[in-house]
Amino acid sequence: MKKDLIIIGAGPAGMAAGYFAKKKNLSFSIIESTADIGGNCRTLSMGDFKFDTGAHRFHDKNKMSTKIVKSLLKEDLKKVVVPSKIHWKNKTVDFPLQLPSIVKAIPFFVLFKIAFENFIKIFKLNYIANNFKEYAYDRYGKTLSELFLINYTEKLWGVDTENLSISITGNRLKHLNYLSILKSFFSFGRKNEKHIEGSFLYPKNGFGSIFDAIFNKIGKENIILKSPVNKIELMQNGCYKVFTKTGLEMDCDKIISTLPINIFMNILKPSPPIKLIRQANNINFRSLRLSVLFLNKKHFSNYASVYFPEKKYPFTRIYEPKNRSSFLAPKDKTCIVVEVPCDSSDDIFNMNESRFNDQIKKIMIKNFLINEKEIIDQVAYSMHYAYPQLLVDDSHIEEILSFVKSIKGIEVLGRSANFQYLHTHELLYSAEKCLQRCGFS
Ligand SMILES: Cc1cc2nc3c(=O)[nH]c(=O)nc-3n(C[C@H](O)[C@H](O)[C@H](O)COP(=O)(O)OP(=O)(O)OC[C@H]3O[C@@H](n4cnc5c(N)ncnc54)[C@H](O)[C@@H]3O)c2cc1C
């Protein structure tokens, strides 16, 4: 039977689209390639422990999205006020950067250099940064940027910051600059609670429970798992047929694709212009490998996340689920999730699990972050399509997306589908708009 709508992918974007499709009483199916919903926002269980696939929090930045998540989770959605920190030269520095902790961590002559660089910036009026490096230097000065931002960003995104678009900040640095650092000096210990890093919403049972709640609303009869979509064909009657590797063929009027844009361009029939397919095949997504360590101790730290800007660490961040919700680990034990960004062609992404875990464990022990006796267990988890690599030169992406926009009856939605650094609150909000553009008001 022909559906009103087929949604491809059951990650946050697909589930958000499904939420509105259900609300609008449409006949629809979500088709997902793996055995689970949630995409890159899953909460996994191991014995008494639960952990998210990477450090997730719900950003209270869009009223409608927050209202939906609150209505889904009710009292299970908690406001968490836990700071994050930067680990630098075995010292702990406040994140976002605060002057008192910078003063404590950095030698006096370097502080003087930082102050001087930020002072002369006052005379640089109307400066427009063209890339992330220029943007960081403009906000913090060269020295402070090099210490805490540039290395970190290059590890995360895998290219020189001169080639990276400013949009990789995802507005996280919007209210942060040398003035906010200076202000922190006069706040007498009060933290910048408004900044998303220090105060956020988080579900009692892990971030993935947002999508489990949406799953319950949608109903399992509308979700088809373990069925990778491998062809989307426009039929002569103007409808679409969606094919899966498992042999399913489904007809529909409209499609919302949350597939990575490069995959989408390759399975669309009739095929897009060859030039655009080639361009799509050349775009890069950063992958992420997680090493999860289960520890026989109450806490690893008191922080939501700890950031590691130094190049000697292959990881960028360690997050401790228990510090977001005490329900995620037993009282006397904890677990930590170590995030290692890489390309899917990198050795570290492809080496076997035990070698990867061993490498991470050795670095952690060597740098006194944990000791061997504390480790109860260790597992690894791999994520393709974690971050769209947003480069300064993005004209080819614009070309691809404007082609996609011109296709009648198909909308693309999602972080990898739109090739944008999007977060779940933005996906929830955009999902409704997407359905409206499909004509389902
Ligand atoms: C480390 C990390 C931390 C993050 N922290 C936050 C945070 O704090 N807050 C926040 O809001 N966001 C955060 N995000 C972003 C968030 O994870 C993404 O915005 C979100 O996962 C994007 O959802 P999506 O549905 O667009 O894509 P995905 O999550 O990638 O989902 C796509 C889905 O499509 C499926 N699929 C792929 N190919 C096919 C196929 N051929 N057929 C059928 N299905 C297919 C996949 O299996 C997957 O389920 C973070 C991301 C990472 C990596």
Short mmCIF file of N, CA and C in Angstrom, two decimals, residues 3-69:
data_model
loop_
_atom_site.label_atom_id
_atom_site.label_comp_id
_atom_site.label_asym_id
_atom_site.label_seq_id
_atom_site.Cartn_x
_atom_site.Cartn_y
_atom_site.Cartn_z
N LYS A 3 2.32 4.76 0.87
CA LYS A 3 2.34 5.59 2.09
C LYS A 3 2.32 7.07 1.70
N ASP A 4 1.84 7.90 2.64
CA ASP A 4 1.96 9.34 2.42
C ASP A 4 3.45 9.72 2.42
N LEU A 5 4.17 9.09 3.36
CA LEU A 5 5.55 9.54 3.60
C LEU A 5 6.44 8.37 4.00
N ILE A 6 7.65 8.35 3.43
CA ILE A 6 8.67 7.41 3.93
C ILE A 6 9.83 8.25 4.46
N ILE A 7 10.25 7.91 5.67
CA ILE A 7 11.37 8.60 6.30
C ILE A 7 12.54 7.63 6.30
N ILE A 8 13.68 8.07 5.79
CA ILE A 8 14.82 7.14 5.72
C ILE A 8 15.82 7.48 6.82
N GLY A 9 16.03 6.51 7.72
CA GLY A 9 16.94 6.69 8.85
C GLY A 9 16.15 6.95 10.13
N ALA A 10 16.50 6.20 11.19
CA ALA A 10 15.81 6.38 12.48
C ALA A 10 16.73 6.99 13.52
N GLY A 11 17.61 7.91 13.07
CA GLY A 11 18.40 8.70 14.01
C GLY A 11 17.50 9.82 14.54
N PRO A 12 18.07 10.77 15.28
CA PRO A 12 17.27 11.87 15.82
C PRO A 12 16.43 12.59 14.76
N ALA A 13 17.00 12.82 13.57
CA ALA A 13 16.26 13.56 12.54
C ALA A 13 15.07 12.73 12.06
N GLY A 14 15.29 11.45 11.79
CA GLY A 14 14.22 10.59 11.31
C GLY A 14 13.14 10.41 12.37
N MET A 15 13.56 10.27 13.63
CA MET A 15 12.59 10.08 14.71
C MET A 15 11.78 11.37 14.92
N ALA A 16 12.46 12.52 14.76
CA ALA A 16 11.76 13.80 14.91
C ALA A 16 10.71 13.94 13.80
N ALA A 17 11.09 13.55 12.58
CA ALA A 17 10.13 13.62 11.47
C ALA A 17 8.96 12.67 11.74
N GLY A 18 9.28 11.48 12.27
CA GLY A 18 8.24 10.50 12.59
C GLY A 18 7.29 11.02 13.66
N TYR A 19 7.84 11.74 14.62
CA TYR A 19 7.02 12.31 15.70
C TYR A 19 5.92 13.20 15.11
N PHE A 20 6.31 14.06 14.16
CA PHE A 20 5.32 14.98 13.57
C PHE A 20 4.40 14.26 12.59
N ALA A 21 4.94 13.25 11.90
CA ALA A 21 4.10 12.48 10.96
C ALA A 21 2.98 11.78 11.73
N LYS A 22 3.33 11.25 12.91
CA LYS A 22 2.33 10.57 13.75
C LYS A 22 1.29 11.59 14.24
N LYS A 23 1.81 12.75 14.65
CA LYS A 23 0.91 13.80 15.16
C LYS A 23 -0.08 14.24 14.09
N LYS A 24 0.38 14.21 12.84
CA LYS A 24 -0.47 14.67 11.74
C LYS A 24 -1.28 13.51 11.15
N ASN A 25 -1.22 12.36 11.80
CA ASN A 25 -2.01 11.20 11.37
C ASN A 25 -1.70 10.71 9.97
N LEU A 26 -0.47 10.80 9.55
CA LEU A 26 -0.11 10.37 8.19
C LEU A 26 0.10 8.86 8.18
N SER A 27 -0.01 8.27 6.98
CA SER A 27 0.44 6.88 6.87
C SER A 27 1.92 6.97 6.48
N PHE A 28 2.78 6.42 7.32
CA PHE A 28 4.22 6.59 7.08
C PHE A 28 5.01 5.41 7.62
N SER A 29 6.24 5.27 7.10
CA SER A 29 7.18 4.30 7.66
C SER A 29 8.53 4.96 7.80
N ILE A 30 9.24 4.57 8.87
CA ILE A 30 10.64 4.97 8.99
C ILE A 30 11.45 3.72 8.67
N ILE A 31 12.39 3.85 7.73
CA ILE A 31 13.21 2.68 7.38
C ILE A 31 14.63 2.92 7.88
N GLU A 32 15.12 2.00 8.69
CA GLU A 32 16.44 2.16 9.33
C GLU A 32 17.34 0.98 8.98
N SER A 33 18.62 1.29 8.72
CA SER A 33 19.51 0.21 8.29
C SER A 33 19.96 -0.70 9.45
N THR A 34 20.12 -0.15 10.64
CA THR A 34 20.64 -0.96 11.74
C THR A 34 19.49 -1.60 12.54
N ALA A 35 19.88 -2.29 13.62
CA ALA A 35 18.86 -2.97 14.43
C ALA A 35 18.25 -2.05 15.48
N ASP A 36 18.74 -0.80 15.56
CA ASP A 36 18.28 0.10 16.63
C ASP A 36 17.93 1.48 16.11
N ILE A 37 17.09 2.15 16.87
CA ILE A 37 16.80 3.55 16.56
C ILE A 37 17.84 4.43 17.29
N GLY A 38 17.87 5.72 16.96
CA GLY A 38 18.70 6.66 17.73
C GLY A 38 19.93 7.17 17.00
N GLY A 39 20.36 6.48 15.94
CA GLY A 39 21.53 6.94 15.17
C GLY A 39 22.73 7.18 16.07
N ASN A 40 23.30 8.37 15.98
CA ASN A 40 24.48 8.69 16.80
C ASN A 40 24.12 9.13 18.21
N CYS A 41 22.85 9.07 18.55
CA CYS A 41 22.41 9.48 19.90
C CYS A 41 21.82 8.29 20.64
N ARG A 42 22.61 7.27 20.85
CA ARG A 42 22.09 6.10 21.56
C ARG A 42 22.63 6.05 22.98
N THR A 43 21.85 5.45 23.86
CA THR A 43 22.37 5.15 25.19
C THR A 43 22.50 3.64 25.28
N LEU A 44 23.72 3.18 25.50
CA LEU A 44 23.97 1.74 25.52
C LEU A 44 24.08 1.26 26.97
N SER A 45 23.70 0.00 27.19
CA SER A 45 23.77 -0.57 28.54
C SER A 45 24.82 -1.66 28.58
N MET A 46 25.55 -1.70 29.69
CA MET A 46 26.46 -2.82 29.94
C MET A 46 26.39 -3.16 31.41
N GLY A 47 25.74 -4.25 31.73
CA GLY A 47 25.52 -4.59 33.14
C GLY A 47 24.76 -3.46 33.82
N ASP A 48 25.32 -2.95 34.93
CA ASP A 48 24.65 -1.88 35.67
C ASP A 48 24.99 -0.49 35.14
N PHE A 49 25.77 -0.45 34.07
CA PHE A 49 26.21 0.85 33.54
C PHE A 49 25.41 1.23 32.30
N LYS A 50 25.24 2.55 32.12
CA LYS A 50 24.68 3.05 30.87
C LYS A 50 25.57 4.20 30.41
N PHE A 51 25.75 4.31 29.10
CA PHE A 51 26.54 5.44 28.58
C PHE A 51 26.02 5.83 27.21
N ASP A 52 26.17 7.11 26.89
CA ASP A 52 25.75 7.61 25.57
C ASP A 52 26.88 7.41 24.57
N THR A 53 26.50 7.36 23.31
CA THR A 53 27.51 7.25 22.26
C THR A 53 28.09 8.65 22.02
N GLY A 54 28.95 9.07 22.94
CA GLY A 54 29.53 10.41 22.91
C GLY A 54 28.78 11.32 23.86
N ALA A 55 29.48 12.37 24.31
CA ALA A 55 28.93 13.26 25.35
C ALA A 55 27.78 14.09 24.79
N HIS A 56 26.57 13.71 25.15
CA HIS A 56 25.39 14.44 24.68
C HIS A 56 24.68 15.17 25.82
N ARG A 57 24.08 16.28 25.49
CA ARG A 57 23.24 17.02 26.42
C ARG A 57 22.14 17.68 25.60
N PHE A 58 21.02 17.97 26.22
CA PHE A 58 19.97 18.63 25.45
C PHE A 58 20.09 20.14 25.64
N HIS A 59 20.27 20.85 24.52
CA HIS A 59 20.44 22.30 24.58
C HIS A 59 19.07 22.98 24.62
N ASP A 60 18.84 23.73 25.67
CA ASP A 60 17.56 24.41 25.85
C ASP A 60 17.59 25.73 25.06
N LYS A 61 17.58 25.60 23.73
CA LYS A 61 17.76 26.80 22.90
C LYS A 61 16.58 27.06 21.99
N ASN A 62 15.66 26.12 21.94
CA ASN A 62 14.51 26.30 21.08
C ASN A 62 13.27 25.91 21.88
N LYS A 63 12.39 26.89 22.09
CA LYS A 63 11.25 26.68 22.99
C LYS A 63 10.42 25.47 22.60
N MET A 64 10.15 25.36 21.28
CA MET A 64 9.28 24.27 20.82
C MET A 64 9.94 22.91 21.08
N SER A 65 11.22 22.81 20.77
CA SER A 65 11.92 21.53 20.95
C SER A 65 11.96 21.15 22.43
N THR A 66 12.26 22.12 23.27
CA THR A 66 12.34 21.84 24.71
C THR A 66 10.97 21.39 25.22
N LYS A 67 9.92 22.05 24.73
CA LYS A 67 8.57 21.70 25.18
C LYS A 67 8.24 20.24 24.81
N ILE A 68 8.62 19.87 23.61
CA ILE A 68 8.34 18.49 23.17
C ILE A 68 9.09 17.49 24.05
N VAL A 69 10.38 17.75 24.25
CA VAL A 69 11.19 16.79 25.03
C VAL A 69 10.69 16.73 26.47
#
